[in-house]
Coordinates of C-alpha atoms in Angstrom, one line a residue:
Chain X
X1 CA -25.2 -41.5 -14.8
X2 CA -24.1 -40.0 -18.2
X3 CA -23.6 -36.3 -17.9
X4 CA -25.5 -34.5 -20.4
X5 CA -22.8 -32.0 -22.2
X6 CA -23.7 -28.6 -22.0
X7 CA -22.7 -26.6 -24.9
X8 CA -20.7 -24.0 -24.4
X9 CA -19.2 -21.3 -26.6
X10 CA -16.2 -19.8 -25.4
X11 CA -15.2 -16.5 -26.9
X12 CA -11.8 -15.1 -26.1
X13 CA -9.5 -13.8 -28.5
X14 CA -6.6 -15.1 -26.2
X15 CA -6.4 -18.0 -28.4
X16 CA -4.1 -20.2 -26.4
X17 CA -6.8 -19.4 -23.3
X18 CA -9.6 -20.6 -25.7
X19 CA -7.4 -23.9 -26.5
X20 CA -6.7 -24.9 -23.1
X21 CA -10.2 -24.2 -21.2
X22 CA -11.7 -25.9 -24.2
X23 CA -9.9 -28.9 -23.8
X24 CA -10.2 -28.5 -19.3
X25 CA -13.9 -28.2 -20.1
X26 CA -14.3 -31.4 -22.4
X27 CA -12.0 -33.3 -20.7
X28 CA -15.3 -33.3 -17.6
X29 CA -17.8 -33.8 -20.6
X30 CA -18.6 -30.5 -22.1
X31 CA -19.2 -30.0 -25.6
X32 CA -17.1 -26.8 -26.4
X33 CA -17.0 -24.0 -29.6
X34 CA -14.3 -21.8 -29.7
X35 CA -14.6 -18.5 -30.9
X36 CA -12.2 -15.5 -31.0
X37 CA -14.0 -12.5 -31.6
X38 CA -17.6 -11.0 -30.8
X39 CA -18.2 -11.1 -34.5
X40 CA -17.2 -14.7 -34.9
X41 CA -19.5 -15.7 -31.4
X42 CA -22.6 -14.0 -32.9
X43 CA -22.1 -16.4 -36.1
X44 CA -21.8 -19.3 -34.6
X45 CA -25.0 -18.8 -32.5
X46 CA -26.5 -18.2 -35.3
X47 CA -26.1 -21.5 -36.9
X48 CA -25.3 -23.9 -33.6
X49 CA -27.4 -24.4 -30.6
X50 CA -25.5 -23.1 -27.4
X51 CA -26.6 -23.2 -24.0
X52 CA -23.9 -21.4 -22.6
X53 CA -21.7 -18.6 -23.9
X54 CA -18.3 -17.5 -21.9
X55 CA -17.1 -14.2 -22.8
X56 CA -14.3 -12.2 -22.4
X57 CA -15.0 -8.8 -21.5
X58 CA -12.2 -7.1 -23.3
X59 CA -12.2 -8.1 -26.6
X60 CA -10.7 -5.5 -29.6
X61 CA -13.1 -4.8 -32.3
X62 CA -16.3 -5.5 -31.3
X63 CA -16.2 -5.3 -26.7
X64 CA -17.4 -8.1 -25.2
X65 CA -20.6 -5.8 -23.7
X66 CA -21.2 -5.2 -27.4
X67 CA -21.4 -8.5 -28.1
X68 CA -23.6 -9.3 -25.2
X69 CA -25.9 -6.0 -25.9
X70 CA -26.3 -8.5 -29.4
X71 CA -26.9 -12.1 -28.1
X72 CA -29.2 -11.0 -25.9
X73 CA -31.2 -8.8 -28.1
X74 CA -31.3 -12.0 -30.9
X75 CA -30.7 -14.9 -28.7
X76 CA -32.6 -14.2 -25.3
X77 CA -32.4 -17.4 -23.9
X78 CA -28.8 -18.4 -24.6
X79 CA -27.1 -17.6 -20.8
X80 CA -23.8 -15.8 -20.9
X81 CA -20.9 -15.4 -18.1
X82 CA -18.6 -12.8 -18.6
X83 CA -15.0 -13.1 -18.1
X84 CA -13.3 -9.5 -16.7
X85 CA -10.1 -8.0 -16.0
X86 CA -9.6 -6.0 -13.5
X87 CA -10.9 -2.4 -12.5
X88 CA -14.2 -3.9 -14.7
X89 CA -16.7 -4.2 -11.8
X90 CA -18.9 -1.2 -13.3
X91 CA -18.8 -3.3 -16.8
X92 CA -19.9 -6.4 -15.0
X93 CA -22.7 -4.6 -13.6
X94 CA -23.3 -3.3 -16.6
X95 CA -23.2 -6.7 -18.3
X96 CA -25.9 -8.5 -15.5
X97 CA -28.1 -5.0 -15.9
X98 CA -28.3 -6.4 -19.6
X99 CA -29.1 -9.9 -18.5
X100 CA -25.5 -11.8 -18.2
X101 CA -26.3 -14.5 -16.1
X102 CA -22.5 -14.0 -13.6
X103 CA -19.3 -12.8 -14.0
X104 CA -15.9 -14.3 -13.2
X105 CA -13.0 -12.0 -12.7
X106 CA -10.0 -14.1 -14.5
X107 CA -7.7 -16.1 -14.1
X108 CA -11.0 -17.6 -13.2
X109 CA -11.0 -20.7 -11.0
X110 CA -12.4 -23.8 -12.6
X111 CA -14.6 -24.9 -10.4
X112 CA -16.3 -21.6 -9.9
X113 CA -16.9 -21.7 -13.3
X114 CA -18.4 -25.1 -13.6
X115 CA -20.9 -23.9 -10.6
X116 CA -21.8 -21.0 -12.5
X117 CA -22.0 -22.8 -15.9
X118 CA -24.2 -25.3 -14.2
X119 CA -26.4 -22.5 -13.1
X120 CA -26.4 -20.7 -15.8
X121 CA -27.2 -24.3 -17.8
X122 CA -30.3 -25.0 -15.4
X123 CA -31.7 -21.8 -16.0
X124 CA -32.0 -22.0 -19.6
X125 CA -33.7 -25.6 -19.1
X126 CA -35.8 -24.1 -17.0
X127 CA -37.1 -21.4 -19.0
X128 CA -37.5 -23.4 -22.3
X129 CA -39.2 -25.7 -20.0
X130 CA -41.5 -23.2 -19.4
X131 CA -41.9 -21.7 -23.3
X132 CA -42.6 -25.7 -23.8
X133 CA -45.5 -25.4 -21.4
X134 CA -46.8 -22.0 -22.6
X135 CA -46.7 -23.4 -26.1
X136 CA -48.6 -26.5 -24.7
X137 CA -51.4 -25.1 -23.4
X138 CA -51.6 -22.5 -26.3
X139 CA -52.1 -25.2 -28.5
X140 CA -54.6 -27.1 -26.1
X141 CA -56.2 -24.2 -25.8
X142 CA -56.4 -23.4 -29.6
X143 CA -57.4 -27.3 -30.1
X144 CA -60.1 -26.8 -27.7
X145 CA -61.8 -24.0 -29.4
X146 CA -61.8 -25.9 -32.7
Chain I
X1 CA 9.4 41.3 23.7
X2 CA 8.9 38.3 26.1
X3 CA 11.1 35.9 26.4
X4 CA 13.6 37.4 24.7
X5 CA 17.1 36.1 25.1
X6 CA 19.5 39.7 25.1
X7 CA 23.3 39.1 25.9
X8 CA 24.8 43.2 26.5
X9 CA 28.7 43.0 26.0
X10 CA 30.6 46.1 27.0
X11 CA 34.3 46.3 28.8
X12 CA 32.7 49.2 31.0
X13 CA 31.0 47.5 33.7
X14 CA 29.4 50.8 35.3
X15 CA 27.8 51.4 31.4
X16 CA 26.5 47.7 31.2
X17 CA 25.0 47.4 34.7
X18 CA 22.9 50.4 34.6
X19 CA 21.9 49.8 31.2
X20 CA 21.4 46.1 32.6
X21 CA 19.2 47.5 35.5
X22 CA 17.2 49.8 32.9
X23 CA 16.6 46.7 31.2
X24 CA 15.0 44.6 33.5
X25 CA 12.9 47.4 34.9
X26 CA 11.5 47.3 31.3
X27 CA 10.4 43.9 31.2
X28 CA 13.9 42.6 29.5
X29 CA 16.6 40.9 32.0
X30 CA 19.9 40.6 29.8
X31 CA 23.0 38.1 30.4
X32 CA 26.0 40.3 30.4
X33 CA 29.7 39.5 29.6
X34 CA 32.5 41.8 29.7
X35 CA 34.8 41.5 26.5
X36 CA 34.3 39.8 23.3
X37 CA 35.9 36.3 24.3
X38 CA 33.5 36.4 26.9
X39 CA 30.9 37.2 25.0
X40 CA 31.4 33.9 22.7
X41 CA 32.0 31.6 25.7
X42 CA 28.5 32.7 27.0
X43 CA 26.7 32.4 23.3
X44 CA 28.6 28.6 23.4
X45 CA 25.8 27.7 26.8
X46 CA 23.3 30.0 25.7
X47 CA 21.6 30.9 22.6
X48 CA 21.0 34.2 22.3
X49 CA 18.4 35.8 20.0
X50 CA 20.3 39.9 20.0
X51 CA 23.8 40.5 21.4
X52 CA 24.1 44.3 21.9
X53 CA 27.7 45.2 21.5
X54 CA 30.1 47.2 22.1
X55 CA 32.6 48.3 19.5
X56 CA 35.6 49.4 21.2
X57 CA 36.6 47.2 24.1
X58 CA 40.4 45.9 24.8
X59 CA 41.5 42.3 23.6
X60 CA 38.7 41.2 21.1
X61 CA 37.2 44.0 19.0
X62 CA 33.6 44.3 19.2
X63 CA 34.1 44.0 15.2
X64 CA 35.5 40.8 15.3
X65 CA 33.6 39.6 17.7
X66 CA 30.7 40.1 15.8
X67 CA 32.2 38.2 11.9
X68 CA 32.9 35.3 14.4
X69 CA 28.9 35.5 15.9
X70 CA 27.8 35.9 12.6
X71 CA 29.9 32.9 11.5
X72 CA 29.1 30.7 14.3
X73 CA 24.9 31.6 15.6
X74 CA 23.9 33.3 11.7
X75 CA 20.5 33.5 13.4
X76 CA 21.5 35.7 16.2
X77 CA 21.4 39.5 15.5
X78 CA 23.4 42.2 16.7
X79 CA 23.3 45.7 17.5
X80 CA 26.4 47.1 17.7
X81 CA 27.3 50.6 20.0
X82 CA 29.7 52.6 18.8
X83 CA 31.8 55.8 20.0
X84 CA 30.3 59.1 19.1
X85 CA 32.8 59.9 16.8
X86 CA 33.3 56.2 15.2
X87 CA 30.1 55.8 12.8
X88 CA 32.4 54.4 10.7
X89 CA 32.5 51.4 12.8
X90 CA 28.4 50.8 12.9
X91 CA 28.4 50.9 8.9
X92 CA 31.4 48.5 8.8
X93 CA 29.5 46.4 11.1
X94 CA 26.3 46.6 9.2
X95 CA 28.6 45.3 6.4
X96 CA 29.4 42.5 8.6
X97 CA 25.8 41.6 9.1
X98 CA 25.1 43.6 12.1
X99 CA 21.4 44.2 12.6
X100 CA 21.9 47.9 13.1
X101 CA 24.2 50.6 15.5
X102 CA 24.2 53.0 18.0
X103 CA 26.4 55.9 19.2
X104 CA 27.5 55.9 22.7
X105 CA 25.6 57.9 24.6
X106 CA 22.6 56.4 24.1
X107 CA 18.8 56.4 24.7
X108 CA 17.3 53.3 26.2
X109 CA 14.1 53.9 24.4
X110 CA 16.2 54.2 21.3
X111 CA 17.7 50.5 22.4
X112 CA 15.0 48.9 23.1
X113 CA 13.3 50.1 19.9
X114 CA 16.4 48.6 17.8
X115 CA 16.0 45.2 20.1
X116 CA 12.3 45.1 19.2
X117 CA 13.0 45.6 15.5
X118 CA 15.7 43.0 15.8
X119 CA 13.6 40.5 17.7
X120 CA 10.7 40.6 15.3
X121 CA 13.4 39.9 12.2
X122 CA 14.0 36.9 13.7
X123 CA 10.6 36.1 14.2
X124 CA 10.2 36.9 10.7
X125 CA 12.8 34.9 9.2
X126 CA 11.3 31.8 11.5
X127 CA 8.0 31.9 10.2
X128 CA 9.3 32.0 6.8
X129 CA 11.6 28.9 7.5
X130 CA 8.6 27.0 8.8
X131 CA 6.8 27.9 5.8
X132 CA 8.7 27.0 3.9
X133 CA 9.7 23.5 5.7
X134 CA 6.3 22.9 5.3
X135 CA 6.1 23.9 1.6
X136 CA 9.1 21.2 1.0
X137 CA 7.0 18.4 3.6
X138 CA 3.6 19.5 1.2
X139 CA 5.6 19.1 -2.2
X140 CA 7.7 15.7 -1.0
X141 CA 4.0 14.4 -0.1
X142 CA 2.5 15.5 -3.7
X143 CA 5.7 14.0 -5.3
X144 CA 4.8 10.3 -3.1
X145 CA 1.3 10.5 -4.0
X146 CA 2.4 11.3 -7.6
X147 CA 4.6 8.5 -7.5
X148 CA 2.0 6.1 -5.8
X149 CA -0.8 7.2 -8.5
X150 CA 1.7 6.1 -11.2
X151 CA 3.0 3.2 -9.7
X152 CA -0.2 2.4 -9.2
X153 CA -1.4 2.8 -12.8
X154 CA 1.7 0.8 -14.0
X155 CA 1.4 -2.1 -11.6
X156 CA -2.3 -2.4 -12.8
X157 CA -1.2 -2.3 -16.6
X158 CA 1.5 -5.0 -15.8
X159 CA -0.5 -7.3 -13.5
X160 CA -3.6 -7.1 -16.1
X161 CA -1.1 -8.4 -18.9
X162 CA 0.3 -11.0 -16.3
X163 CA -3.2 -12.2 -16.0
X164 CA -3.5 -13.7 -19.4
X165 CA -0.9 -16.2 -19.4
X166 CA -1.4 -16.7 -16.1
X167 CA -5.3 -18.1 -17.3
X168 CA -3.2 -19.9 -19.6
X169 CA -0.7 -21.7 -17.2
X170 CA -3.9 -22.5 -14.8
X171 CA -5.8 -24.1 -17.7
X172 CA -2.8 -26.4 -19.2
X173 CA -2.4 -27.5 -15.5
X174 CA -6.0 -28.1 -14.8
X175 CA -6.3 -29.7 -17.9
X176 CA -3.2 -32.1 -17.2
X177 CA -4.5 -32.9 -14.0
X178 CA -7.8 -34.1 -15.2
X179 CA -6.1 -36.6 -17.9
X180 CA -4.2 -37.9 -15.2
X181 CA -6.9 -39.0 -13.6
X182 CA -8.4 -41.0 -16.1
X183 CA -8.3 -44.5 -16.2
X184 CA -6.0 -44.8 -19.5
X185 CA -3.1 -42.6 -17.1
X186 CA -3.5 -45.1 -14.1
X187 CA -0.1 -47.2 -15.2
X188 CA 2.1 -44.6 -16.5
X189 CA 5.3 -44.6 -14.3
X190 CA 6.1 -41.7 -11.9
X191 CA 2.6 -40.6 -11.8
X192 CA 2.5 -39.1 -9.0
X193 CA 5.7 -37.3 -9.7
X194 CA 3.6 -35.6 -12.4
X195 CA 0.8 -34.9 -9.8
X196 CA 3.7 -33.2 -7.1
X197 CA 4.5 -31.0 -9.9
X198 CA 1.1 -29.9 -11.4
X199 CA -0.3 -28.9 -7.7
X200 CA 3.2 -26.8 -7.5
X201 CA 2.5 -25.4 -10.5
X202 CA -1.3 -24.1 -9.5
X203 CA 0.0 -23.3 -6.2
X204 CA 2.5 -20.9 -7.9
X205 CA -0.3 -19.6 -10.4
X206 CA -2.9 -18.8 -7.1
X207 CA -0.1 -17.2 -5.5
X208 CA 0.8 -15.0 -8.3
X209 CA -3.0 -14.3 -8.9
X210 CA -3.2 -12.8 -5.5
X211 CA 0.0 -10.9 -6.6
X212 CA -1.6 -9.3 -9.2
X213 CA -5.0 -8.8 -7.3
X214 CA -3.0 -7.3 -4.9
X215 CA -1.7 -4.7 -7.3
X216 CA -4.9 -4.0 -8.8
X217 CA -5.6 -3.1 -5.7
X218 CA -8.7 -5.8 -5.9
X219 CA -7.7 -7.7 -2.6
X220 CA -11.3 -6.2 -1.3
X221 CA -13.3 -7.9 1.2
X222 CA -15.1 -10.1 -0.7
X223 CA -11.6 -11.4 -1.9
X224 CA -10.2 -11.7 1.7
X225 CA -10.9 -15.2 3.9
X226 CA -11.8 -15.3 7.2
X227 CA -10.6 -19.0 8.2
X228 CA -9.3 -20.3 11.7
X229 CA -5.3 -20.8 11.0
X230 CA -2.9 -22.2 13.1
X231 CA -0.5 -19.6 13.5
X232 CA 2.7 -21.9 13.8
X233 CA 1.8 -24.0 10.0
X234 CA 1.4 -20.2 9.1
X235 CA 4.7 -19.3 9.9
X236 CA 6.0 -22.9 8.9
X237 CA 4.6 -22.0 5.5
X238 CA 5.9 -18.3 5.5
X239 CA 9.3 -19.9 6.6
X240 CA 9.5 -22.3 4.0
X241 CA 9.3 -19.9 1.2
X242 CA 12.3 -17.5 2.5
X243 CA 14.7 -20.5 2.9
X244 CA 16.6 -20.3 0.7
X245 CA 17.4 -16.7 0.9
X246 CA 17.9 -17.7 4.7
X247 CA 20.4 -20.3 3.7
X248 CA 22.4 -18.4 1.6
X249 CA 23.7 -16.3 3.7
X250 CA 23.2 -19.1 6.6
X251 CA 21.1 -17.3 8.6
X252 CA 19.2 -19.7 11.3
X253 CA 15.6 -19.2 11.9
X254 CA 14.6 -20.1 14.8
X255 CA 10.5 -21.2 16.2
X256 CA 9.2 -21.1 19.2
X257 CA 5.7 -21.1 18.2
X258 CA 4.6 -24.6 19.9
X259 CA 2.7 -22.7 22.6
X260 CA -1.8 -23.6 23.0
X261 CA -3.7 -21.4 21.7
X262 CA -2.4 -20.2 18.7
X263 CA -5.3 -20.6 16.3
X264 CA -6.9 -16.8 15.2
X265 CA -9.2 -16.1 13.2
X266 CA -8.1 -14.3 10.5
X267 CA -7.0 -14.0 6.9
X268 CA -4.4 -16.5 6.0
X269 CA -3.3 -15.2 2.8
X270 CA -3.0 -11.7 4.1
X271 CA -1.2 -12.8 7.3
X272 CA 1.1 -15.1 5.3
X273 CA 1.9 -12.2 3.0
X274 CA 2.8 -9.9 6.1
X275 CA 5.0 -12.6 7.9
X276 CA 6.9 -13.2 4.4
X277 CA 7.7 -9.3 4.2
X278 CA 8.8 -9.2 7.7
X279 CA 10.8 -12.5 7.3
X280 CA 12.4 -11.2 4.1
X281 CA 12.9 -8.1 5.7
X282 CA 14.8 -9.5 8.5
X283 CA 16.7 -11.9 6.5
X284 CA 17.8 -8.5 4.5
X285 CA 19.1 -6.9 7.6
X286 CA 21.0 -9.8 9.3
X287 CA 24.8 -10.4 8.5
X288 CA 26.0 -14.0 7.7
X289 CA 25.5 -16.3 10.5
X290 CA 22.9 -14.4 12.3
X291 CA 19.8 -15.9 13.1
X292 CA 15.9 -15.0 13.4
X293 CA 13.2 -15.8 16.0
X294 CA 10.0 -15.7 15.2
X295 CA 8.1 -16.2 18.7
X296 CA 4.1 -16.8 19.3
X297 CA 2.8 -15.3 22.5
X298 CA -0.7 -15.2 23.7
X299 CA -2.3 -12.3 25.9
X300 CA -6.0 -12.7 26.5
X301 CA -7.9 -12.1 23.7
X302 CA -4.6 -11.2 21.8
X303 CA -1.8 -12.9 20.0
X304 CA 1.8 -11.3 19.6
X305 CA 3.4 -12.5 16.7
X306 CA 7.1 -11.3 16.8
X307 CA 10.1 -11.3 14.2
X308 CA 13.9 -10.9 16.0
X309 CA 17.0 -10.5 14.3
X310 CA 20.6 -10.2 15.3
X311 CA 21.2 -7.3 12.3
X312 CA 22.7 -4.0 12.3
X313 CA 19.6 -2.5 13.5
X314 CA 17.8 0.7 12.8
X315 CA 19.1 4.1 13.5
X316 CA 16.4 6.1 15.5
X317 CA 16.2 8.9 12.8
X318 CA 14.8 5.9 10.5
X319 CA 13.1 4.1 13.5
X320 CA 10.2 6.8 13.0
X321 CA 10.0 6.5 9.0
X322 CA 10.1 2.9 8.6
X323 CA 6.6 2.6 7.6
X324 CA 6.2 5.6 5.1
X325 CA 5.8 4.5 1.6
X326 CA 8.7 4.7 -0.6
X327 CA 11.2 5.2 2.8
X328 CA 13.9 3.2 2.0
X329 CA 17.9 2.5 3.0
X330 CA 18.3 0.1 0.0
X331 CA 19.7 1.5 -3.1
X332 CA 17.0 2.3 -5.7
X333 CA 15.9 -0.6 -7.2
X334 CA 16.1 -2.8 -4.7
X335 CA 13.5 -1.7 -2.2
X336 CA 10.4 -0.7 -3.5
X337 CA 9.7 1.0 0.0
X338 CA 6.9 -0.3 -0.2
X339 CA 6.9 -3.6 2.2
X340 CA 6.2 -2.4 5.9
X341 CA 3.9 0.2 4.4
X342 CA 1.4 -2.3 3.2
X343 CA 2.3 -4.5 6.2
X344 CA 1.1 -2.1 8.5
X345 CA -2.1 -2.0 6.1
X346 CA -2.9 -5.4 6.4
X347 CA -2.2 -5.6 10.0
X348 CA -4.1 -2.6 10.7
X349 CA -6.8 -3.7 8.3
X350 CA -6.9 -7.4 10.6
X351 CA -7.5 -5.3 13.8
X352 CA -4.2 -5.0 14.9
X353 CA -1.1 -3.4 15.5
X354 CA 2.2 -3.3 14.7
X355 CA 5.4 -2.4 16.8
X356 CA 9.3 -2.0 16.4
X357 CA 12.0 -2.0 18.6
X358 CA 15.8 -1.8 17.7
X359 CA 18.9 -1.3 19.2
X360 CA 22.0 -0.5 17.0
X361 CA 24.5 -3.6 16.5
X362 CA 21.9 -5.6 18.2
X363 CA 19.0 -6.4 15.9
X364 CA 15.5 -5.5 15.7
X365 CA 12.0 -7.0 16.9
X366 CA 8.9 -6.6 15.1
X367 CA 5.7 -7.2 16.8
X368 CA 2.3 -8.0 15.3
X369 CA -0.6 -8.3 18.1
X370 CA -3.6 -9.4 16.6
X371 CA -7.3 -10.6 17.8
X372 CA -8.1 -14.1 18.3
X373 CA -11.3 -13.1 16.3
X374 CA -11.5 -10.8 13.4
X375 CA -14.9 -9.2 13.6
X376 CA -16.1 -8.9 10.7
X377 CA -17.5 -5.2 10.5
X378 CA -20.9 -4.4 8.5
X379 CA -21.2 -2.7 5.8
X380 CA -18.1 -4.8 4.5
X381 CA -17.9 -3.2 0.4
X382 CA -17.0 -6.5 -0.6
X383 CA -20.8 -7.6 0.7
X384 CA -22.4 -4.8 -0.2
X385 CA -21.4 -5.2 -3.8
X386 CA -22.4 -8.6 -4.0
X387 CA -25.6 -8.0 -2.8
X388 CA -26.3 -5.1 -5.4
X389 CA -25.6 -8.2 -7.7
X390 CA -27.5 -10.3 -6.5
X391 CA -30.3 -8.2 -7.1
X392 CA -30.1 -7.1 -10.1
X393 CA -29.9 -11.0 -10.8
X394 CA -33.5 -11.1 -9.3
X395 CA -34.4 -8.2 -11.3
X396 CA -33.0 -10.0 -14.6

């Protein structure tokens, strides 16, 4: 069976962290877009189609709850996983409160991470799955009334 | 006035045995003595709280019986008694650090009124030594907690910074690992030399991850394993990664672990981590040559894990400190003070309990005993908190 690549954007600004998960996460057939900054991630959804954003909590400039504040308020349906440090449990709360999908307390293990990208990748099927079938029967429905 | 400890010195016995008498009717039965020597041989067996003394007696001076009281027992007061006509000799005395004087003849009431007086000094001055040994205890604590509060601010800062290029060294191996596998690396020679050293290398990385955890202070239950371990590939493992300390100053460690029954359940990590500090700790303590037992016993529904070694040992004013934070006999910089502090927190936080003997120039013997079976206790935070999560997934 071919695996169908889910596309991920990884945002760290720990660019050598970026480099090498990239390359660990294609290497098992994900399709991966690096980005470095919150700024930089919200650009890049805005012109690519990502399933799955992974994102570092502590980011300078604009914070990695910022940036999720932002996807979430302009791209509901792209899933995120945050990435914290330590003493950040309150900000991953904080993150799933604002609709974070999980939340991996680094140095993450890999396989966790594949689990919860999985999850967070069936998820997003599953609700544009279900915007596909509202949209369905809105049209049958505006079809039938014709 | 109970239990007061009065010593009467005077050369006339008549004088000192009716005043003795009077004494003791009054609730107050003093030891007597009949010259200054005296006097000092009796304060050598007893401590004495006053010494009432007389001035003039032949041999020893009251006088100078009194610098070498006040040199020898500082706490001990004395009233001196002095010859009508020598007041001279009570002021030179309160010079001398005499409590007060009397002139010969004198009124018992007027005695015991000076031994009360004296008597509550003392009481005094104890009460304000205890306070203040207890001020010192209170501030030593503040200082340690001080010092934990920023040690534990800067271990966070440092193992939050380690964590970075520690995600970075996981990654590169992960990532190695993975082309290995592929078909196109099948025929490259010494493969699995490659393999050997990328599973050494995220061995290393999960074992300084739970370094740094540790130091965040995030080993929290949802963080620690409950697994069945075979006590004896514990210690194997523990044992394997103090070698080569062991072997450098040829220190022998010896196992007898190979008894049934010594699976537990508990956590491995945490175990491992208190048998490496105990270990290292013995290794630290044993002279060239020496060697160190680690021995597996099983009492009912216990285990006793113990470390021996043939060191110096521990002196028994230490014996009691051993497992305070910060106490330490290594030079600073060496010990953190640290170790059997969080042993015992680990052990104690497993269910169990931990025990020292020692005996100077013979070595010392730690003991762990821990449950066959952790329970697990509700209301575990680790749990908890993933349970909050887990609903606020629902509610997302």
């Amino acid at each position: 069976m071919i695996k169908i690549p889910t596309r991920v954007l990884l945002v760290d600004d720990e660019k050598d962290f970026v480099e090498m998960l990239s390359l660990r996460l294609e290497e098992v057939g994900e399709r991966v877009t690096p980005a470095h900054s919150g700024q930089e991630c919200l650009e890049i959804l805005e012109k690519d189609n990502i399933d799955v954003v992974v994102l570092d909590i502590k980011m300078p400039g604009m914070d990695g709850i910022e940036t999720l504040r932002e996807i979430k308020r302009r791209f509901p349906i792209v899933e995120v996983i945050m990435l914290t440090g330590h003493g950040t449990t309150e900000t991953a709360v904080e993150g799933m409160k604002l609709g974070a999908f999980d939340y991996l307390m680094k140095p993450a293990d890999f396989d966790d991470l594949a689990v919860k990208m999985e999850g967070a990748r069936k998820r997003k099927d599953e609700q544009e799955e279900r915007i596909r079938k509202a949209e369905a029967t809105f049209l049958l429905r505006k079809s039938g009334n014709i | 006035m109970e239990g007061i400890r009065l010593l009467l010195v005077d050369d006339e016995e008549e004088f000192r045995g009716t005043i003795a008498k009077r004494l003791t009717l009054r609730g107050i039965s003093p030891e007597q003595a009949a010259s200054g020597e005296e006097c000092l041989s009796v304060l050598e067996k007893m401590p004495m709280d006053v010494v009432v003394l007389d001035v003039k007696m032949p041999g020893m001076s009251g006088i100078e019986a009194l610098h070498h009281i006040k040199e020898k027992y500082p706490k001990t007061e004395v009233i001196l008694l002095t010859g009508h006509a020598t007041t001279l000799d009570g002021v030179e005395g309160i010079k001398a650090g005499a409590f007060d004087y009397l002139s010969k003849p004198i009124e018992l009431d007027h005695l015991i009124g000076k031994i009360k007086h004296a008597y509550d000094k003392i009481r005094r001055e104890e009460e304000k030594l205890k306070e203040a040994e207890f001020r010192e205890k209170m501030e030593q604590q503040m200082i340690a907690t001080e010092r934990l509060a920023s040690l534990g601010t800067l271990a966070a800062g440092v193992a939050h910074e380690i964590n970075n290029p520690l995600a970075i060294i996981k990654e590169s191996a992960g990532w190695m690992k993975l082309i290995l596998k592929k078909d196109e690396c099948a025929e490259i020679p010494r493969k699995q030399d490659f393999d050997m050293a990328l599973n050494k290398i995220e061995k290393g990385v999960e074992r300084a991850k739970r370094i740094t955890l540790q130091l965040l202070g995030f080993a929290r239950k949802d963080d620690s394993v409950l697994a069945e371990l075979n006590l004896k590939e514990l210690a194997d493992e523990a044992i394997r990664l103090v070698t080569r300390e062991a072997a450098n100053k040829d220190i022998e460690i010896v196992q007898e672990m190979d008894i049934p029954g010594n699976t537990i359940w508990s956590d491995p990590y945490q175990l491992r981590q208190v048998l490496i500090n105990l270990l290292t700790n013995a290794i630290h303590a044993t002279g060239s040559g020496g060697n160190i037992t680690i021995k597996l016993e099983v009492i009912g529904e216990e285990v006793a894990l113990s470390v021996q070694d043939t060191g110096q040992g521990i002196p028994k004013e230490n014996l009691e400190r051993i497992f305070e934070p910060f106490f330490s006999t290594k030079s600073p910089g060496e010990g953190t003070g640290l170790g059997l502090f969080v042993t015992r927190g680990i052990v104690e936080k497993l269910g169990g309990k931990i025990e020292v003997e020692s005996r100077l120039g013979h070595g010392t013997s730690f003991c762990i005993k821990l449950p066959k079976y952790l329970e697990v206790k509700e209301g575990l935070a680790g749990r908890d908190h993933t349970d909050i999560l887990n609903k606020i997934i629902k509610m997302g």
